[in-house]
Every structure is written in C-alpha cells, then in structure tokens.
Amino acid sequence: MIILAKAVKRRKGGGLLSLIVLILIGVLVFKFTFIMNSAIGFLNFNKEAIEKINVVELEDVIDLNMYDSDGKNLYVVNSSKLEKYDENGQVLWHKDIVNNNIILKSMNEETFIVDKNQGDIFKIDGDGKILNSKYALGNIDNFKVNEESYCSFLSTDKKKISVLNRDLENVTEIEINSGDVLDYDISRENNIVVVSVLDLNESSVITKIVVFDLDGKMVGAFNYNNRILYKLNIKGDKVIALGDDILFSFTIKDGDQWENRITEDLVAQEFLPNGDVTLFLREKEADLVESKMIKSLVTYDVDGNEKYRSEITDDLLAIYTLNDITVATLDKELLIFDGQGKLLSRKSVSDKIDDLRWISKNKFVVRSGQNLNFYKLN
C-alpha cells in the first residue's frame, strides 16, 4: 500500500510538471506565432499592391491596342511606326508606317490596321506579316472585330455598316435610310446585325433598334420614344442595350426580357465579355455637398441581376474591368476594386491619366502624355 501510494504521488507530481511545461511551451509557441504573423502582416501591408515595372517614352502616340493570341502584348501606333511590346514594356518589333490616322483592333492571333481616311485595311499576324489587305473602302469609323470571325465598320456619315469576314471579303452592307447610327453589334451565331439608330425631329427623340440578317434584310425593329440608346451588346440570344436612364435586354423572338432603371447620372460603363455590365453612377441632386453625394459602382449580370452595388467616395472618370478586377481612374490616381466592388488599393501617379488598357490578368499599361507606364498587381 505504501509503495502504491508513493507511486501515485509521483504520478501526480509528474502530471503537474508536465502540465506546467505544456503551458510554457504553448505560451512560447503562441507568442512566436503571433510575432511571425504580425511580421508577415506588416511586410504584406508595406508591400505595394500596385507596382510600376517599366516606363516607355513615346513620340506622337495615336492609338493603343493589346489583345493578341497570348493576351500579353501591346500594339502602339506612333506617327511614323507601329510597335509591338511585351507585357513588361520591352519592344518585340517595329515597322515603319506612313499615315497618322490609324485604328488598331486585334482578336486572337490577328491584328487589323485601318487607315480611317483612305479606307485601307491590313490584317497582320503576331510577327507583323501582312496576311490580307483591302483598299479604298471610303471613310471608316467605329471599326470592330468580334470573336466569330467577322470585322465590321461604320461609314463616317453614319449611314452604312459594312461587314467583312476575317479574310476581308465582303459579307454584307447595310444601308441606314433615316437617322444616325449610335452603335451596332453582330452575332454570327444568331445570324444578325443589331443597330441602334437615333432619329431626331422637331417634336421628339426616338431610338430605333433595327435588326438585320447577315444578308442585309431587315427582320425586326423596336421603337423607344424619348430615349437615347448608345450601347448595344449581343450575348447569346439576348441583346443588352444601355441608355442614360435604363439598362435592359430583349430577344428578337420574345421582345423585352428585363430592365433596370438608372435614376443616377451614368458617368462610366464597361461591357464585359461574359455579358456583365459595370456602371459608375453618381447621385443627380445638384444641391448636395460633393463629399456627401452618393456614388456607386454596380455590376449587373447578363440576366439583369445586380451582382453588387458598392458605395464609394471618389468621383471616378473611367473604369476598366478584367475578370474580377476593376481598375478605375481619377485625374492622377489609380483605384483597384475586387469583384464585389471592394476597394483593394489606390496609387497616385505623377501625370494626368489619358488612357489605360489591360495586357494580362495582372498587368496593365497607363498612358500619361507621351509615356507608357507598365504596372503589375501583386
């Protein structure tokens, strides 16, 4: 019994000592982990979310475009040459050009160079080799390239839409007999061209949305009184239309599908490839103090559902969205928002921002005067 009692006492003493040791170890580990986490957090906090990786000084910038087969290239037109840069701002090649009234549009592996005044179009590959050309098409405006093997343009008098295939062969020409074209979109999948036409007279403002097939035959029309609809986008069987006071969709077969009224001032908009639309809206009340004016970044999906609405304090000038990241610009500042409209970071820049384009999923370029500033999101 005595031996057993002593054994029990030793076991109790050892258990207490073990408990004390465990507590001390826990405290030490906790403190170490806390210190490490704090240090990591401090380092991350001090790491720039937006990092400038290169600056390129240019002469007489005319246009920028950066969509290529790998999504990581930038085309720049100067007054005397066409240059191609990689995503880090390194020149890949350049070619001399003569004209200084150029439009650039790219899709996949093809880039189109358009002389707006002469009406000449050249298609080049990623190495700058000319694949096809077409000449003397007349004054060209609003040149577009879509993913369905078509390119198209509007005549500068806004009375004719020309549709070409990717080999620059004629597909159709659509004459607009009355009014001026505000916007248009093409769907090879649905075999249609949808055109927004503004018709003004002394007593009314009417926007007509006219639907043609790819043979140039009118197959439908919708009239919207006292409304200006300046942006169209075809996604699947839906046509999404945007005006100053409304965002809505319709189908050619069934008519209107949904609508969202816009009661604020529409300052900036971005149509995304998946059919989403992001808007920057500012409260209309003119007598409100600027700092108290409600401003919102809002995104709608292709079915008209509001994905998020985020109130912000800044008066954004333009928005540029890729995937779930939106870069917004002020006069001399960049703001980064996530896919829910949450402000992730902001960065001041030294010069006025003139243009911004995405190059890849985490890199974009900002033009400020004659400088191209290449940025990376960390």
Short mmCIF file of N, CA, C and O in Angstrom, two decimals, residues 216-309:
data_model
loop_
_atom_site.label_atom_id
_atom_site.label_comp_id
_atom_site.label_asym_id
_atom_site.label_seq_id
_atom_site.Cartn_x
_atom_site.Cartn_y
_atom_site.Cartn_z
N GLY A 216 -28.38 41.31 -95.07
CA GLY A 216 -28.75 42.71 -95.15
C GLY A 216 -30.25 42.96 -95.14
O GLY A 216 -30.69 44.10 -95.31
N LYS A 217 -31.06 41.92 -94.91
CA LYS A 217 -32.52 42.07 -94.89
C LYS A 217 -33.00 42.40 -93.48
O LYS A 217 -32.58 41.78 -92.52
N MET A 218 -33.86 43.42 -93.35
CA MET A 218 -34.39 43.78 -92.05
C MET A 218 -35.37 42.71 -91.58
O MET A 218 -36.30 42.34 -92.31
N VAL A 219 -35.19 42.24 -90.34
CA VAL A 219 -36.03 41.17 -89.81
C VAL A 219 -36.76 41.58 -88.52
O VAL A 219 -37.53 40.80 -87.96
N GLY A 220 -36.55 42.80 -88.06
CA GLY A 220 -37.23 43.25 -86.85
C GLY A 220 -36.88 44.68 -86.53
O GLY A 220 -35.86 45.21 -86.99
N ALA A 221 -37.73 45.35 -85.75
CA ALA A 221 -37.47 46.74 -85.34
C ALA A 221 -38.23 47.03 -84.05
O ALA A 221 -39.33 46.52 -83.83
N PHE A 222 -37.61 47.85 -83.19
CA PHE A 222 -38.20 48.26 -81.92
C PHE A 222 -38.03 49.77 -81.79
O PHE A 222 -36.93 50.28 -82.01
N ASN A 223 -39.09 50.47 -81.43
CA ASN A 223 -39.03 51.91 -81.24
C ASN A 223 -39.06 52.27 -79.77
O ASN A 223 -39.85 51.72 -79.00
N TYR A 224 -38.18 53.22 -79.36
CA TYR A 224 -38.12 53.68 -77.98
C TYR A 224 -38.19 55.21 -78.00
O TYR A 224 -37.23 55.88 -78.37
N ASN A 225 -39.36 55.73 -77.62
CA ASN A 225 -39.59 57.18 -77.65
C ASN A 225 -38.87 57.89 -76.52
O ASN A 225 -38.79 57.38 -75.39
N ASN A 226 -38.37 59.08 -76.82
CA ASN A 226 -37.72 59.94 -75.83
C ASN A 226 -36.60 59.22 -75.09
O ASN A 226 -36.43 59.37 -73.88
N ARG A 227 -35.85 58.44 -75.81
CA ARG A 227 -34.76 57.68 -75.19
C ARG A 227 -33.61 57.56 -76.18
O ARG A 227 -33.82 57.31 -77.37
N ILE A 228 -32.38 57.73 -75.67
CA ILE A 228 -31.19 57.56 -76.49
C ILE A 228 -30.45 56.32 -76.00
O ILE A 228 -30.03 56.24 -74.85
N LEU A 229 -30.32 55.33 -76.87
CA LEU A 229 -29.67 54.06 -76.55
C LEU A 229 -28.36 54.00 -77.33
O LEU A 229 -28.36 53.76 -78.54
N TYR A 230 -27.25 54.23 -76.64
CA TYR A 230 -25.98 54.42 -77.33
C TYR A 230 -25.03 53.24 -77.23
O TYR A 230 -23.92 53.30 -77.76
N LYS A 231 -25.45 52.14 -76.59
CA LYS A 231 -24.57 50.98 -76.49
C LYS A 231 -25.37 49.71 -76.62
O LYS A 231 -26.38 49.53 -75.93
N LEU A 232 -24.94 48.80 -77.51
CA LEU A 232 -25.58 47.51 -77.72
C LEU A 232 -24.56 46.40 -77.57
O LEU A 232 -23.40 46.56 -77.96
N ASN A 233 -25.00 45.27 -77.04
CA ASN A 233 -24.13 44.11 -76.91
C ASN A 233 -24.97 42.85 -77.04
O ASN A 233 -25.95 42.68 -76.30
N ILE A 234 -24.62 41.97 -77.97
CA ILE A 234 -25.33 40.71 -78.13
C ILE A 234 -24.60 39.64 -77.32
O ILE A 234 -23.40 39.44 -77.48
N LYS A 235 -25.34 38.94 -76.47
CA LYS A 235 -24.79 37.85 -75.68
C LYS A 235 -25.77 36.69 -75.72
O LYS A 235 -26.86 36.76 -75.14
N GLY A 236 -25.39 35.61 -76.41
CA GLY A 236 -26.32 34.51 -76.61
C GLY A 236 -27.49 34.99 -77.44
O GLY A 236 -27.32 35.62 -78.49
N ASP A 237 -28.71 34.73 -76.96
CA ASP A 237 -29.89 35.19 -77.70
C ASP A 237 -30.38 36.54 -77.21
O ASP A 237 -31.40 37.05 -77.70
N LYS A 238 -29.67 37.15 -76.26
CA LYS A 238 -30.09 38.43 -75.70
C LYS A 238 -29.34 39.59 -76.36
O LYS A 238 -28.15 39.48 -76.66
N VAL A 239 -30.06 40.69 -76.53
CA VAL A 239 -29.44 41.96 -76.89
C VAL A 239 -29.53 42.85 -75.66
O VAL A 239 -30.62 43.09 -75.14
N ILE A 240 -28.39 43.33 -75.16
CA ILE A 240 -28.36 44.21 -73.99
C ILE A 240 -28.15 45.63 -74.49
O ILE A 240 -27.23 45.91 -75.26
N ALA A 241 -29.02 46.53 -74.05
CA ALA A 241 -28.98 47.92 -74.50
C ALA A 241 -28.82 48.84 -73.30
O ALA A 241 -29.41 48.61 -72.24
N LEU A 242 -28.02 49.90 -73.49
CA LEU A 242 -27.76 50.85 -72.42
C LEU A 242 -28.07 52.26 -72.90
O LEU A 242 -27.62 52.67 -73.98
N GLY A 243 -28.81 53.00 -72.07
CA GLY A 243 -29.06 54.42 -72.29
C GLY A 243 -28.75 55.18 -71.01
O GLY A 243 -28.35 54.59 -70.00
N ASP A 244 -28.96 56.47 -71.03
CA ASP A 244 -28.67 57.27 -69.84
C ASP A 244 -29.52 56.88 -68.64
O ASP A 244 -29.09 57.01 -67.50
N ASP A 245 -30.73 56.41 -68.87
CA ASP A 245 -31.64 56.14 -67.76
C ASP A 245 -32.12 54.70 -67.68
O ASP A 245 -33.02 54.38 -66.91
N ILE A 246 -31.54 53.80 -68.47
CA ILE A 246 -32.02 52.43 -68.47
C ILE A 246 -30.96 51.46 -68.98
O ILE A 246 -30.15 51.80 -69.86
N LEU A 247 -30.96 50.26 -68.40
CA LEU A 247 -30.20 49.11 -68.91
C LEU A 247 -31.22 47.99 -69.05
O LEU A 247 -31.91 47.66 -68.08
N PHE A 248 -31.35 47.44 -70.24
CA PHE A 248 -32.36 46.40 -70.43
C PHE A 248 -31.90 45.40 -71.49
O PHE A 248 -30.91 45.62 -72.18
N SER A 249 -32.65 44.31 -71.60
CA SER A 249 -32.35 43.32 -72.62
C SER A 249 -33.63 42.85 -73.29
O SER A 249 -34.72 42.94 -72.73
N PHE A 250 -33.46 42.37 -74.51
CA PHE A 250 -34.59 41.80 -75.24
C PHE A 250 -34.06 40.69 -76.15
O PHE A 250 -32.85 40.59 -76.40
N THR A 251 -34.96 39.86 -76.62
CA THR A 251 -34.61 38.87 -77.64
C THR A 251 -35.43 39.19 -78.89
O THR A 251 -36.51 39.79 -78.81
N ILE A 252 -34.91 38.80 -80.03
CA ILE A 252 -35.59 39.06 -81.28
C ILE A 252 -36.93 38.33 -81.30
O ILE A 252 -37.94 38.84 -81.79
N LYS A 253 -36.97 37.16 -80.72
CA LYS A 253 -38.17 36.31 -80.75
C LYS A 253 -39.22 36.76 -79.74
O LYS A 253 -40.41 36.86 -80.06
N ASP A 254 -38.80 37.06 -78.50
CA ASP A 254 -39.76 37.28 -77.41
C ASP A 254 -39.85 38.71 -76.92
O ASP A 254 -40.63 39.00 -76.01
N GLY A 255 -39.05 39.62 -77.46
CA GLY A 255 -39.12 41.02 -77.03
C GLY A 255 -38.41 41.25 -75.71
O GLY A 255 -37.45 40.53 -75.36
N ASP A 256 -38.86 42.25 -74.94
CA ASP A 256 -38.18 42.65 -73.71
C ASP A 256 -38.11 41.51 -72.70
O ASP A 256 -39.09 40.80 -72.48
N GLN A 257 -36.93 41.36 -72.06
CA GLN A 257 -36.70 40.32 -71.07
C GLN A 257 -36.63 40.89 -69.65
O GLN A 257 -37.25 40.39 -68.74
N TRP A 258 -35.83 41.93 -69.46
CA TRP A 258 -35.70 42.58 -68.15
C TRP A 258 -35.24 44.01 -68.37
O TRP A 258 -34.73 44.36 -69.44
N GLU A 259 -35.43 44.84 -67.34
CA GLU A 259 -34.92 46.20 -67.40
C GLU A 259 -34.56 46.69 -66.01
O GLU A 259 -35.17 46.29 -65.02
N ASN A 260 -33.55 47.52 -65.94
CA ASN A 260 -33.14 48.18 -64.70
C ASN A 260 -33.08 49.68 -64.97
O ASN A 260 -32.31 50.14 -65.82
N ARG A 261 -33.92 50.42 -64.26
CA ARG A 261 -33.93 51.87 -64.40
C ARG A 261 -32.70 52.47 -63.73
O ARG A 261 -32.28 52.03 -62.66
N ILE A 262 -32.15 53.51 -64.34
CA ILE A 262 -31.00 54.21 -63.79
C ILE A 262 -31.47 55.60 -63.39
O ILE A 262 -31.79 56.43 -64.24
N THR A 263 -31.54 55.84 -62.10
CA THR A 263 -32.03 57.13 -61.60
C THR A 263 -30.90 58.10 -61.33
O THR A 263 -31.14 59.29 -61.11
N GLU A 264 -29.65 57.61 -61.36
CA GLU A 264 -28.49 58.46 -61.12
C GLU A 264 -27.90 58.92 -62.46
O GLU A 264 -28.33 58.48 -63.53
N ASP A 265 -26.90 59.77 -62.39
CA ASP A 265 -26.13 60.11 -63.59
C ASP A 265 -25.19 58.96 -63.92
O ASP A 265 -24.45 58.48 -63.04
N LEU A 266 -25.20 58.53 -65.16
CA LEU A 266 -24.31 57.47 -65.61
C LEU A 266 -23.01 58.11 -66.09
O LEU A 266 -22.99 58.82 -67.10
N VAL A 267 -21.93 57.88 -65.34
CA VAL A 267 -20.65 58.54 -65.63
C VAL A 267 -19.75 57.66 -66.48
O VAL A 267 -19.09 58.12 -67.41
N ALA A 268 -19.68 56.36 -66.18
CA ALA A 268 -18.78 55.45 -66.90
C ALA A 268 -19.42 54.08 -66.97
O ALA A 268 -20.21 53.70 -66.10
N GLN A 269 -19.08 53.33 -68.02
CA GLN A 269 -19.63 51.99 -68.18
C GLN A 269 -18.61 51.07 -68.83
O GLN A 269 -17.71 51.52 -69.53
N GLU A 270 -18.76 49.79 -68.57
CA GLU A 270 -17.87 48.78 -69.13
C GLU A 270 -18.68 47.52 -69.42
O GLU A 270 -19.29 46.94 -68.51
N PHE A 271 -18.73 47.09 -70.67
CA PHE A 271 -19.38 45.83 -71.05
C PHE A 271 -18.32 44.74 -71.06
O PHE A 271 -17.29 44.88 -71.72
N LEU A 272 -18.58 43.63 -70.36
CA LEU A 272 -17.60 42.57 -70.22
C LEU A 272 -17.92 41.41 -71.15
O LEU A 272 -19.08 41.21 -71.55
N PRO A 273 -16.92 40.61 -71.52
CA PRO A 273 -17.14 39.50 -72.46
C PRO A 273 -18.19 38.49 -72.00
O PRO A 273 -18.83 37.86 -72.83
N ASN A 274 -18.36 38.31 -70.69
CA ASN A 274 -19.34 37.33 -70.20
C ASN A 274 -20.76 37.87 -70.16
O ASN A 274 -21.68 37.18 -69.74
N GLY A 275 -20.97 39.11 -70.59
CA GLY A 275 -22.30 39.70 -70.60
C GLY A 275 -22.58 40.62 -69.44
O GLY A 275 -23.59 41.33 -69.43
N ASP A 276 -21.70 40.62 -68.42
CA ASP A 276 -21.87 41.55 -67.29
C ASP A 276 -21.68 42.99 -67.76
O ASP A 276 -20.96 43.25 -68.73
N VAL A 277 -22.30 43.92 -67.04
CA VAL A 277 -22.14 45.35 -67.30
C VAL A 277 -21.80 46.03 -65.98
O VAL A 277 -22.53 45.88 -65.00
N THR A 278 -20.69 46.76 -65.95
CA THR A 278 -20.31 47.52 -64.76
C THR A 278 -20.53 49.01 -65.03
O THR A 278 -20.12 49.53 -66.07
N LEU A 279 -21.19 49.68 -64.08
CA LEU A 279 -21.53 51.10 -64.23
C LEU A 279 -20.99 51.88 -63.04
O LEU A 279 -21.00 51.39 -61.91
N PHE A 280 -20.55 53.10 -63.29
CA PHE A 280 -20.27 54.05 -62.21
C PHE A 280 -21.36 55.10 -62.25
O PHE A 280 -21.54 55.79 -63.25
N LEU A 281 -22.10 55.20 -61.14
CA LEU A 281 -23.27 56.07 -61.06
C LEU A 281 -23.06 57.13 -59.99
O LEU A 281 -22.47 56.86 -58.94
N ARG A 282 -23.57 58.33 -60.25
CA ARG A 282 -23.44 59.43 -59.31
C ARG A 282 -24.80 60.08 -59.10
O ARG A 282 -25.53 60.34 -60.06
N GLU A 283 -25.14 60.34 -57.84
CA GLU A 283 -26.43 60.90 -57.49
C GLU A 283 -26.68 62.21 -58.24
O GLU A 283 -25.78 63.04 -58.40
N LYS A 284 -27.93 62.41 -58.68
CA LYS A 284 -28.26 63.56 -59.51
C LYS A 284 -28.39 64.87 -58.74
O LYS A 284 -28.21 65.94 -59.31
N GLU A 285 -28.73 64.81 -57.46
CA GLU A 285 -29.06 66.02 -56.71
C GLU A 285 -27.94 67.06 -56.79
O GLU A 285 -26.85 66.88 -56.26
N ALA A 286 -28.22 68.18 -57.44
CA ALA A 286 -27.18 69.19 -57.69
C ALA A 286 -26.87 70.01 -56.46
O ALA A 286 -25.79 70.61 -56.36
N ASP A 287 -27.79 70.05 -55.48
CA ASP A 287 -27.55 70.90 -54.32
C ASP A 287 -26.86 70.18 -53.18
O ASP A 287 -26.64 70.74 -52.13
N LEU A 288 -26.51 68.90 -53.40
CA LEU A 288 -25.79 68.18 -52.36
C LEU A 288 -24.33 68.61 -52.31
O LEU A 288 -23.73 68.93 -53.34
N VAL A 289 -23.75 68.60 -51.11
CA VAL A 289 -22.32 68.84 -50.98
C VAL A 289 -21.59 67.67 -51.62
O VAL A 289 -21.96 66.51 -51.44
N GLU A 290 -20.54 67.95 -52.39
CA GLU A 290 -19.84 66.92 -53.15
C GLU A 290 -19.41 65.74 -52.29
O GLU A 290 -19.53 64.59 -52.69
N SER A 291 -18.92 66.04 -51.09
CA SER A 291 -18.41 64.96 -50.24
C SER A 291 -19.53 64.04 -49.75
O SER A 291 -19.28 62.93 -49.31
N LYS A 292 -20.79 64.52 -49.82
CA LYS A 292 -21.91 63.71 -49.35
C LYS A 292 -22.70 63.09 -50.50
O LYS A 292 -23.64 62.35 -50.27
N MET A 293 -22.33 63.40 -51.71
CA MET A 293 -23.03 62.85 -52.86
C MET A 293 -22.80 61.34 -52.94
O MET A 293 -21.67 60.86 -52.83
N ILE A 294 -23.88 60.57 -53.11
CA ILE A 294 -23.77 59.12 -53.17
C ILE A 294 -23.25 58.71 -54.55
O ILE A 294 -23.81 59.08 -55.57
N LYS A 295 -22.18 57.92 -54.55
CA LYS A 295 -21.59 57.41 -55.78
C LYS A 295 -21.48 55.90 -55.65
O LYS A 295 -21.12 55.38 -54.59
N SER A 296 -21.79 55.19 -56.72
CA SER A 296 -21.86 53.74 -56.64
C SER A 296 -21.17 53.07 -57.82
O SER A 296 -21.25 53.56 -58.96
N LEU A 297 -20.51 51.97 -57.53
CA LEU A 297 -20.01 51.07 -58.55
C LEU A 297 -20.91 49.85 -58.51
O LEU A 297 -21.06 49.21 -57.47
N VAL A 298 -21.57 49.54 -59.62
CA VAL A 298 -22.57 48.47 -59.63
C VAL A 298 -22.36 47.59 -60.86
O VAL A 298 -22.02 48.09 -61.94
N THR A 299 -22.54 46.29 -60.68
CA THR A 299 -22.41 45.34 -61.78
C THR A 299 -23.69 44.52 -61.89
O THR A 299 -24.20 44.00 -60.90
N TYR A 300 -24.20 44.40 -63.13
CA TYR A 300 -25.34 43.55 -63.43
C TYR A 300 -24.87 42.38 -64.28
O TYR A 300 -23.99 42.54 -65.14
N ASP A 301 -25.48 41.19 -64.07
CA ASP A 301 -25.14 40.06 -64.91
C ASP A 301 -26.01 40.05 -66.16
O ASP A 301 -26.86 40.93 -66.36
N VAL A 302 -25.81 39.07 -67.01
CA VAL A 302 -26.48 39.03 -68.31
C VAL A 302 -27.99 38.87 -68.17
O VAL A 302 -28.74 39.17 -69.10
N ASP A 303 -28.46 38.41 -66.99
CA ASP A 303 -29.89 38.26 -66.75
C ASP A 303 -30.48 39.46 -66.02
O ASP A 303 -31.65 39.42 -65.58
N GLY A 304 -29.69 40.52 -65.83
CA GLY A 304 -30.19 41.72 -65.21
C GLY A 304 -30.13 41.74 -63.71
O GLY A 304 -30.60 42.69 -63.07
N ASN A 305 -29.55 40.69 -63.10
CA ASN A 305 -29.44 40.64 -61.64
C ASN A 305 -28.29 41.52 -61.18
O ASN A 305 -27.21 41.52 -61.78
N GLU A 306 -28.50 42.24 -60.10
CA GLU A 306 -27.45 43.09 -59.54
C GLU A 306 -26.48 42.21 -58.75
O GLU A 306 -26.83 41.65 -57.72
N LYS A 307 -25.26 42.08 -59.24
CA LYS A 307 -24.26 41.25 -58.57
C LYS A 307 -23.71 41.93 -57.33
O LYS A 307 -23.44 41.30 -56.33
N TYR A 308 -23.51 43.23 -57.41
CA TYR A 308 -23.11 44.01 -56.24
C TYR A 308 -23.37 45.48 -56.52
O TYR A 308 -23.49 45.91 -57.66
N ARG A 309 -23.49 46.25 -55.46
CA ARG A 309 -23.56 47.70 -55.52
C ARG A 309 -22.73 48.22 -54.37
O ARG A 309 -23.05 47.99 -53.21
#
